[in-house]
CSV table of C-alpha atoms and ligand atoms in Angstrom, one decimal:
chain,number,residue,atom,x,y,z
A,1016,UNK,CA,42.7,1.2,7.1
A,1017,UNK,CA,39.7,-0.5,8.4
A,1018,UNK,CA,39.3,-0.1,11.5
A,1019,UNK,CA,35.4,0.1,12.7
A,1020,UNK,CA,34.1,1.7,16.6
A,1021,UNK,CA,31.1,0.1,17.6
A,1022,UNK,CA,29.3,1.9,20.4
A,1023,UNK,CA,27.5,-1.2,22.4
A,1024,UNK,CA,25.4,-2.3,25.3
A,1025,UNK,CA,22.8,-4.6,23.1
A,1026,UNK,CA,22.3,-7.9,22.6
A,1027,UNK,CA,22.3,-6.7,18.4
A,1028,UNK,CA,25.9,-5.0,19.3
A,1029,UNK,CA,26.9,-8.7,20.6
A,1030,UNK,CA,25.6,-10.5,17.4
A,1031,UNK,CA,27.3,-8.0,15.1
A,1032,UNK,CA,30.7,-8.2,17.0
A,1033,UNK,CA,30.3,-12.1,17.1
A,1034,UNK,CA,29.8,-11.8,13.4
A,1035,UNK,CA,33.2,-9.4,12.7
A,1036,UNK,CA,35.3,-11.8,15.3
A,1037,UNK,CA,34.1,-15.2,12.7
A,1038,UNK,CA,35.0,-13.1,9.5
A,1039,UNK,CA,38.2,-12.0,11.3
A,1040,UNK,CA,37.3,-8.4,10.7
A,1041,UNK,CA,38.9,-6.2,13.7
A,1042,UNK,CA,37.2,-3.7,15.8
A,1043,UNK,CA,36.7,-2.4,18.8
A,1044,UNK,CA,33.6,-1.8,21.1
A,1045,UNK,CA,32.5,0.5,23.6
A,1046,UNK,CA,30.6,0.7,26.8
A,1047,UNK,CA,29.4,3.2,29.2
A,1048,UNK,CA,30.3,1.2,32.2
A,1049,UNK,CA,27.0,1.6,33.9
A,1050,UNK,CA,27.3,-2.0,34.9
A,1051,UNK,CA,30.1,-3.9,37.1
A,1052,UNK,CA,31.0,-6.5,34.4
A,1053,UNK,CA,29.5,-6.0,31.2
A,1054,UNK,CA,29.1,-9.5,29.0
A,1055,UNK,CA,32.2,-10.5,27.7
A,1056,UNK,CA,32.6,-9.4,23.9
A,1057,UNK,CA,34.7,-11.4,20.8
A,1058,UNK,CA,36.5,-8.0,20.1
A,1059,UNK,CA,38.4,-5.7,22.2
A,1060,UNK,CA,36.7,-3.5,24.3
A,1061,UNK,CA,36.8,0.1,25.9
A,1062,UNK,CA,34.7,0.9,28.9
A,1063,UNK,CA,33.6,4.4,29.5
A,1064,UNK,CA,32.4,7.8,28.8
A,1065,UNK,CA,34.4,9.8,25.7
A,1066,UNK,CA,33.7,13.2,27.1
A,1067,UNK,CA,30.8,14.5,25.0
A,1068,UNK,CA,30.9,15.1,21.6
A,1069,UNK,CA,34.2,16.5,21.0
A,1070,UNK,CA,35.9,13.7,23.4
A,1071,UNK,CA,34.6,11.4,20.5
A,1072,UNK,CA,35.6,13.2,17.6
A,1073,UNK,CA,39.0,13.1,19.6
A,1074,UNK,CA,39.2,9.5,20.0
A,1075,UNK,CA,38.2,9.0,16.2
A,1076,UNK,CA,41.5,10.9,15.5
A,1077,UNK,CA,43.5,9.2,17.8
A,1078,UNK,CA,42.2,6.1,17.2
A,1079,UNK,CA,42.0,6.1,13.6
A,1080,UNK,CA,38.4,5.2,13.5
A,1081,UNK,CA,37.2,4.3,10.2
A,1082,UNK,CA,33.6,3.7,10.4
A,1083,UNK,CA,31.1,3.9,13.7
A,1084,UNK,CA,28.4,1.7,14.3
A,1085,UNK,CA,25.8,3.4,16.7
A,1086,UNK,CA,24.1,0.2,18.3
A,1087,UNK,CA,23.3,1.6,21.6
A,1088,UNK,CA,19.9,0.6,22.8
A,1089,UNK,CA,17.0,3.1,21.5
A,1090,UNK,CA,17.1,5.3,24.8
A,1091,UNK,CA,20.5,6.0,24.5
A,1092,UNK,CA,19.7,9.3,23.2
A,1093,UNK,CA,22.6,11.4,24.3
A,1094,UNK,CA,25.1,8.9,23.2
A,1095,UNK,CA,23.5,8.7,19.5
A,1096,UNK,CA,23.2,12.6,19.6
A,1097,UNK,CA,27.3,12.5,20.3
A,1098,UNK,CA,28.0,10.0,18.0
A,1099,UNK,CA,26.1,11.6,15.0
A,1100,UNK,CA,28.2,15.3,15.8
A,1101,UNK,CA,31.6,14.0,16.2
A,1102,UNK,CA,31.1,11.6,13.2
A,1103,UNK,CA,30.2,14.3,11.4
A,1104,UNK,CA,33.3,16.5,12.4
A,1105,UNK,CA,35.8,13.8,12.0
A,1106,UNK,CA,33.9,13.0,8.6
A,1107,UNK,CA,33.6,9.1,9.9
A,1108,UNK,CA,30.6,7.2,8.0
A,1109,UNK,CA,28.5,6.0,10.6
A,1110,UNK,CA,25.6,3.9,10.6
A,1111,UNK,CA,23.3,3.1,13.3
A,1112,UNK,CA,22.1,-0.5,14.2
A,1113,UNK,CA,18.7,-0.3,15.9
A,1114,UNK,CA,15.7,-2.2,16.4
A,1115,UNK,CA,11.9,-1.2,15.1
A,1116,UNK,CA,9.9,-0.8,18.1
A,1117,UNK,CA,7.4,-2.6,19.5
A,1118,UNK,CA,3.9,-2.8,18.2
A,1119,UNK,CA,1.2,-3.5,20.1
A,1120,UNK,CA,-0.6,-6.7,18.8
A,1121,UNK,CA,-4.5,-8.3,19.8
A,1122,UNK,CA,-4.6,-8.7,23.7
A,1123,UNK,CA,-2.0,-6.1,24.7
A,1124,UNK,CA,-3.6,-3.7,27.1
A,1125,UNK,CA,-0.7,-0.7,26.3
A,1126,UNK,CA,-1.3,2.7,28.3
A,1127,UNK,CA,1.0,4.5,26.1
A,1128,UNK,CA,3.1,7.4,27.1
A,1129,UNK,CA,5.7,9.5,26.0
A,1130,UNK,CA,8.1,9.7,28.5
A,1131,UNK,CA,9.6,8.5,32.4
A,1132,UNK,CA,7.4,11.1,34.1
A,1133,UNK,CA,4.4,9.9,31.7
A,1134,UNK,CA,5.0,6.9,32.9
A,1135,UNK,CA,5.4,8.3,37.1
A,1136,UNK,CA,1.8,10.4,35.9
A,1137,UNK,CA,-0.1,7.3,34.4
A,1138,UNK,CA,0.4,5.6,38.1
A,1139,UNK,CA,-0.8,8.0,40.0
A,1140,UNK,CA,-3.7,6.4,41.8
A,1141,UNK,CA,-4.4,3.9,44.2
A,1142,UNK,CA,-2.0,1.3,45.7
A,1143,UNK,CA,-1.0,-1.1,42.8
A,1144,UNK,CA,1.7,-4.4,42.8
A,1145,UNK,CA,4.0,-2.9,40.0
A,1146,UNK,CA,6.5,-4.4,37.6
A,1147,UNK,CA,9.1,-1.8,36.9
A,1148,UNK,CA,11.5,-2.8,34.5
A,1149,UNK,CA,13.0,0.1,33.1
A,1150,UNK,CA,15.9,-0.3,35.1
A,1151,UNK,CA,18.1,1.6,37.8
A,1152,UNK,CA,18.8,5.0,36.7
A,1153,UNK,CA,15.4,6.8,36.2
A,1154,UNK,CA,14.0,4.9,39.1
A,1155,UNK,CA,14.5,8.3,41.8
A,1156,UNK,CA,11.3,9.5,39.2
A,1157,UNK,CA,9.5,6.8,40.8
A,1158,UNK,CA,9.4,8.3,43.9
A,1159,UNK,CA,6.5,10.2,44.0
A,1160,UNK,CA,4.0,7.3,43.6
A,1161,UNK,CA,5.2,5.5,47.1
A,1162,UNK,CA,1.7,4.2,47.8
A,1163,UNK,CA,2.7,1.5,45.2
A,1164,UNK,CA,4.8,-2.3,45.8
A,1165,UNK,CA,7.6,-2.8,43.3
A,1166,UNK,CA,9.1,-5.3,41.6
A,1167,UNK,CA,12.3,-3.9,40.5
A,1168,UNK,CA,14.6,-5.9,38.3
A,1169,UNK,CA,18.3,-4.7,37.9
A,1170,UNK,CA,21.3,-5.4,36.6
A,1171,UNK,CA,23.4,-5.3,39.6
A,1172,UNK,CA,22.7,-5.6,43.8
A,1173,UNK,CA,21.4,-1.9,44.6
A,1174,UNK,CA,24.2,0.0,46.2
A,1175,UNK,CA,22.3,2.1,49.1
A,1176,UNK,CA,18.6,2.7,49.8
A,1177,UNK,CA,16.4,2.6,47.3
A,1178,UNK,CA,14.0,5.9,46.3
A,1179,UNK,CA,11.0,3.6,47.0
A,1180,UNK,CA,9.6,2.1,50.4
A,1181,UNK,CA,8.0,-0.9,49.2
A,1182,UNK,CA,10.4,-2.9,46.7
A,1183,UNK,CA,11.3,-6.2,45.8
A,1184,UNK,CA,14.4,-6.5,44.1
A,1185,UNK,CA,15.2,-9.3,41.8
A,1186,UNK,CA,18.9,-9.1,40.2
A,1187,UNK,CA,19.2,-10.2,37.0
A,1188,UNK,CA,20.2,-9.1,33.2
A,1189,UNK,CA,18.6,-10.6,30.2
A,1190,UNK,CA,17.8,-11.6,27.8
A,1191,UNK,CA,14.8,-13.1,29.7
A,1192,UNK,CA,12.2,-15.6,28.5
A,1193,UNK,CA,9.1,-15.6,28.7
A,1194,UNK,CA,8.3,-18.6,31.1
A,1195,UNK,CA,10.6,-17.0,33.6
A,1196,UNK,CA,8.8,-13.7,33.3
A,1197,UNK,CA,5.7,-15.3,33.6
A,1198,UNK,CA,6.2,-17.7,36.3
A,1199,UNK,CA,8.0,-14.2,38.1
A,1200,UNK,CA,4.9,-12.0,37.8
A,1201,UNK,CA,2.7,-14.6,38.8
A,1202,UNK,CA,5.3,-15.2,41.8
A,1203,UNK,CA,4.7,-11.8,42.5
A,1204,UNK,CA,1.1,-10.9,41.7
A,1205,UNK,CA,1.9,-8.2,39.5
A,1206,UNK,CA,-1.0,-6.0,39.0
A,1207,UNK,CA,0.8,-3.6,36.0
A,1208,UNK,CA,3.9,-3.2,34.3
A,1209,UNK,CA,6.6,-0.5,33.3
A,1210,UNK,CA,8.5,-0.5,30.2
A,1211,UNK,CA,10.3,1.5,27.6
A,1212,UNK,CA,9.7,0.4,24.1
A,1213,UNK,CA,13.4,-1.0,23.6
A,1214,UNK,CA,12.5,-3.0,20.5
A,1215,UNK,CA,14.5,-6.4,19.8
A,1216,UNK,CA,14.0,-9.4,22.0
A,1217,UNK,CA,16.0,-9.6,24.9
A,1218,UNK,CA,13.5,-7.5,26.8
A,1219,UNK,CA,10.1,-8.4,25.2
A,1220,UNK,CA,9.5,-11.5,27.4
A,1221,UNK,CA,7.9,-9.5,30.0
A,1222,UNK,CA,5.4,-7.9,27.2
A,1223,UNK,CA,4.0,-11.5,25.8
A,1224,UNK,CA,3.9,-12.4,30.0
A,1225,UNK,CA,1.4,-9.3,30.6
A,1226,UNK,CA,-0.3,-10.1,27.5
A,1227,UNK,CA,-0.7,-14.1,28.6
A,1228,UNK,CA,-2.2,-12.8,32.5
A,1229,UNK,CA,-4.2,-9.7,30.9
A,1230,UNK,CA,-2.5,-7.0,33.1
A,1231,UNK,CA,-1.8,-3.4,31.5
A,1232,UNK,CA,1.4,-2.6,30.4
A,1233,UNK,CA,2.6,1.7,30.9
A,1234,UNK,CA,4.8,1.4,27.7
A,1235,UNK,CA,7.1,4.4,27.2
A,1236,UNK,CA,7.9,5.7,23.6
A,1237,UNK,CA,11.4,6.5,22.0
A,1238,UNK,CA,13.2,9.5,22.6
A,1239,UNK,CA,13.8,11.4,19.8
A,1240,UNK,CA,16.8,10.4,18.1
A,1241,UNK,CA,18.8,12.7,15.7
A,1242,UNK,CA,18.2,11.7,11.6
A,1243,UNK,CA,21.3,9.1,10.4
A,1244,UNK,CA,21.7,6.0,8.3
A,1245,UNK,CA,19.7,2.7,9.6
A,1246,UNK,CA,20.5,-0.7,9.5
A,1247,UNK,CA,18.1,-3.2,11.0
A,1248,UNK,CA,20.5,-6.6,11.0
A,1249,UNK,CA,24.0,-7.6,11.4
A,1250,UNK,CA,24.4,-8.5,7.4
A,1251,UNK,CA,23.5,-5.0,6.7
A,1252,UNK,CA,26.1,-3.5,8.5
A,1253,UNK,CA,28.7,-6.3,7.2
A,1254,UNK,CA,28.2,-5.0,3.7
A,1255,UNK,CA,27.9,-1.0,4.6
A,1256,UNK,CA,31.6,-1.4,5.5
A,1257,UNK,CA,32.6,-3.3,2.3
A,1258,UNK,CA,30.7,0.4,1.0
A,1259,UNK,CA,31.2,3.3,3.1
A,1260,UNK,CA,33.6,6.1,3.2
A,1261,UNK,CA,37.6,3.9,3.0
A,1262,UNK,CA,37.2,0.7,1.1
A,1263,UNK,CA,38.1,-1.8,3.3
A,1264,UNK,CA,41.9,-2.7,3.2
A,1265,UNK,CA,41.3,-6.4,4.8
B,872,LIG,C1,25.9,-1.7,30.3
B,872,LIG,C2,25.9,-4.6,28.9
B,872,LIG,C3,23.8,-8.3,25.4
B,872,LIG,C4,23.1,-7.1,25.7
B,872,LIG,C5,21.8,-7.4,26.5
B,872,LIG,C6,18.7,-5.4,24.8
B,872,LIG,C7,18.7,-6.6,25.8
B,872,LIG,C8,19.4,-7.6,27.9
B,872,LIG,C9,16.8,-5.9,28.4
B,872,LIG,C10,13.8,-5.7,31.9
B,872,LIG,C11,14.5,-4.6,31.0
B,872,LIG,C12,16.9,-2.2,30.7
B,872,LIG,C13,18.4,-2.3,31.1
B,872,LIG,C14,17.9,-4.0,29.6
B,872,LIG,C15,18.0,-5.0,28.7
B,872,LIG,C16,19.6,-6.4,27.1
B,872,LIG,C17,21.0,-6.1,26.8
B,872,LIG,C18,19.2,-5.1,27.8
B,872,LIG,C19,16.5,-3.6,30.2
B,872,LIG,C20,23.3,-4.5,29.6
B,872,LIG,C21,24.7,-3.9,29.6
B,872,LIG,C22,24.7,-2.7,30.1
B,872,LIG,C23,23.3,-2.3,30.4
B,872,LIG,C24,22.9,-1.0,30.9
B,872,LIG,C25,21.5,-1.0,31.5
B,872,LIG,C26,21.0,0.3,32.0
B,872,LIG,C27,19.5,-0.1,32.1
B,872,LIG,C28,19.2,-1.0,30.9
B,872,LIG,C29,18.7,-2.9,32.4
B,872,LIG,C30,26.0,-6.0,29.2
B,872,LIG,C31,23.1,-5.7,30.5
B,872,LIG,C32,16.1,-1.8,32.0
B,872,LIG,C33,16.6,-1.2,29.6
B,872,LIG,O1,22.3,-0.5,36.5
B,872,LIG,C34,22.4,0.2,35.5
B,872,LIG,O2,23.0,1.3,35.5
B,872,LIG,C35,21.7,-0.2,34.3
B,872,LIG,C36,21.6,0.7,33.3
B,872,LIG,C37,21.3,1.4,31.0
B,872,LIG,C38,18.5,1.1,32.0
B,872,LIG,C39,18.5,2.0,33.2
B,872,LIG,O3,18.0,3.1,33.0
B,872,LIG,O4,18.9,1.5,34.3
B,872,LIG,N1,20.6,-1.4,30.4
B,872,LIG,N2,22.5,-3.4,30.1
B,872,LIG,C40,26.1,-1.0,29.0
B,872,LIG,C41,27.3,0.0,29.0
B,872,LIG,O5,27.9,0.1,30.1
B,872,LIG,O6,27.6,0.6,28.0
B,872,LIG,O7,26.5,-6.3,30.3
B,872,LIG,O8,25.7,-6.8,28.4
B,872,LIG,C42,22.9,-4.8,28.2
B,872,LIG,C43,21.5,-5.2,27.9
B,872,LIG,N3,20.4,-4.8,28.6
B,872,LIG,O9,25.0,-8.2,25.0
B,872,LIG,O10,23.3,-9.4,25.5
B,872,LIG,O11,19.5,-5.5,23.9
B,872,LIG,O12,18.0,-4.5,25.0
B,872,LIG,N4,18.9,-3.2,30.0
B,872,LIG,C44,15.2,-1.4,29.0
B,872,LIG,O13,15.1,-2.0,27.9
B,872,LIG,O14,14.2,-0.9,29.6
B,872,LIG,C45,16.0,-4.6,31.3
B,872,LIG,O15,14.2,-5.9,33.1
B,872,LIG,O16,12.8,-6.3,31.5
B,873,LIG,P1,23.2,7.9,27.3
B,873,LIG,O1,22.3,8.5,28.4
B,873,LIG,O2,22.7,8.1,25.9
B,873,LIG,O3,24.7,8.4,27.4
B,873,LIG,C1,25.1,9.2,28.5
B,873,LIG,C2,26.7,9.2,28.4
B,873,LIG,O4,27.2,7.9,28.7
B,873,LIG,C3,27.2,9.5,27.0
B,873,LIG,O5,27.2,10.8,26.6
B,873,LIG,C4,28.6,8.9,27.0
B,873,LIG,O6,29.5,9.7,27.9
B,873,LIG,C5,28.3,7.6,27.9
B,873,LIG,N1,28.0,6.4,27.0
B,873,LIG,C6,26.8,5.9,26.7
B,873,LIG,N2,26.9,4.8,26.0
B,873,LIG,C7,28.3,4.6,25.8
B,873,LIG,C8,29.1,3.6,25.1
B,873,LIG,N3,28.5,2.6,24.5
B,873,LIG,N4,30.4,3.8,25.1
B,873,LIG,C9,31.0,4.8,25.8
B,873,LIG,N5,30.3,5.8,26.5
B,873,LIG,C10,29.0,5.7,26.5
B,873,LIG,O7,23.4,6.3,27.6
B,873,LIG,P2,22.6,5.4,28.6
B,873,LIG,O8,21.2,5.4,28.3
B,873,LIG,O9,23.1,5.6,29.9
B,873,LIG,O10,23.2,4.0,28.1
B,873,LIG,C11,24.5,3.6,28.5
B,873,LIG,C12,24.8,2.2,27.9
B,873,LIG,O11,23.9,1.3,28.3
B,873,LIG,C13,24.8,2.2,26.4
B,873,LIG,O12,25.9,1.4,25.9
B,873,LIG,C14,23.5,1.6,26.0
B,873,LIG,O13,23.6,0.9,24.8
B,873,LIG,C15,23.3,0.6,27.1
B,873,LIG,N6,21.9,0.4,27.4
B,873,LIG,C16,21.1,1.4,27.7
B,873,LIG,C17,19.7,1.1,28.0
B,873,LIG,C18,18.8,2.2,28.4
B,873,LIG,O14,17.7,1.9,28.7
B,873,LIG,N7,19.2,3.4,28.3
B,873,LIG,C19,19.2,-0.2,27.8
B,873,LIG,C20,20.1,-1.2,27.4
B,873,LIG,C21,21.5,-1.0,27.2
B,873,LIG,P3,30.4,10.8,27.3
B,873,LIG,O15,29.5,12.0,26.9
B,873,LIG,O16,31.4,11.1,28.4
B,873,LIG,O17,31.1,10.2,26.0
């Protein structure tokens, strides 16, 4: 029976479940729920954590799973670390739909790092107007560079104080564009920006913008991800399931 898990939060896990709901494939995908209302999706979907690795393998019994589709965004290490054990214990095929990342091209000014507290090292030095895009969960790592004024951009209102004295918040989720970016940095005089190499193109906008004003960019590499099977587009993934473990049945 084919019935396919799609682990989400991308705008590639959007495309892919806009493309199973036009061939009236079923499905189902997943969030974490780190966001109040997550974009609306063509197929059902399930908001929440599983419960590790073994919560997963769990649900794939339960559920029936047939086939996952890892298309959490590249820094979603732990989920893909999960996914990979439990499909391998419920003996699910699984195949992960990523992005490459980003390469740096003639004009980028990339300070490369490997890492969130590369990224709090590499700004250690004297007061700076900073972009950081990288989101709200890692930003408490900030903290020890407060000499700094941020531009923070998030997906929802902050709940709380922030960790950083000097911050201007600007609430939004992407994909963004790159004349918005633009005409935002230039808004805000951004001096340098912070980003994680996400890949795809719903957060590259701010990357062409630094380029276009010349200002550095502290680009953060990949976590290491655990080895499994790649796709880099929606049509791949359409015909792995016509291929992989159970035929079909639709
Ligand atoms: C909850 C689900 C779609 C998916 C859109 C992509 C593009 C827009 C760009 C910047 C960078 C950042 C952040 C970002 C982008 C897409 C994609 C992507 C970066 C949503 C979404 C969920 C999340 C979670 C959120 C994190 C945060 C990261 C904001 C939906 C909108 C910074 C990553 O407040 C929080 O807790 C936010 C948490 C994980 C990273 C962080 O550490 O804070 N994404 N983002 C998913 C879930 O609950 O499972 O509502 O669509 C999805 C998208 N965010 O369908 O169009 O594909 O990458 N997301 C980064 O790249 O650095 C913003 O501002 O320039
Ligand atoms: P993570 O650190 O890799 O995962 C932490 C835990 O969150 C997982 O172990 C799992 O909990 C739960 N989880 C994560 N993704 C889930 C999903 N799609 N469905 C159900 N549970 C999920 O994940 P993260 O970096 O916080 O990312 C969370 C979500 O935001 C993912 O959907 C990801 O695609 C999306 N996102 C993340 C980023 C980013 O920068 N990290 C950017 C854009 C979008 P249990 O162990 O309880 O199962």
């Amino acid at each position: 029976m084919f019935n396919p898990l799609i682990l989400g939060g991308t705008t590639e896990a959007t495309a892919l479940c806009r493309a199973m709901a036009e061939q009236g494939l079923p499905g189902t995908i997943s969030f974490a729920g780190r966001v109040e209302r997550p974009v609306r999706q063509p197929l059902p979907q399930r908001v929440g954590g599983f419960g590790g690795a073994d919560g997963l393998a769990d649900y794939l019994r339960s559920e029936r799973i047939s086939h996952i589709v890892d298309a959490t965004h590249p820094f979603a290490a732990q989920m893909s670390r999960n996914a990979v054990a439990a499909a391998r214990a419920s003996d699910v095929p699984l195949i992960a739909l990523t992005r490459a990342p980003w390469a740096a091209q003639t004009g980028d000014r990339w300070i490369r790092v490997p890492d969130i507290p590369g990224a709090v090292a590499a700004l250690d030095g004297p007061a700076q107007r900073v972009m950081l895009a990288v989101g709200r969960m890692h930003l408490a790592e900030f903290a020890p560079n407060p000499q700094h004024a941020y531009l923070l951009r998030l997906v929802d209102p902050p709940k709380g104080a922030l960790p950083l004295p000097q911050t201007h918040v600007e609430v939004s989720r992407g994909p963004f564009t790159f004349d918005d970016d633009l005409a935002l940095m230039r808004r805000h005089g951004i001096e340098i920006v912070v980003s994680k190499n996400a890949g795809g193109t719903g957060a590259y906008a701010k990357i062409a913008a630094a380029r276009a004003l010349g200002l550095p960019v502290i680009m953060i590499d990949r976590p290491a991800l655990p080895d499994r099977a790649e796709a880099h587009g929606v049509d791949e993934v359409l015909r792995w399931f016509a291929h992989a473990g159970t035929d079909r049945g639709v």
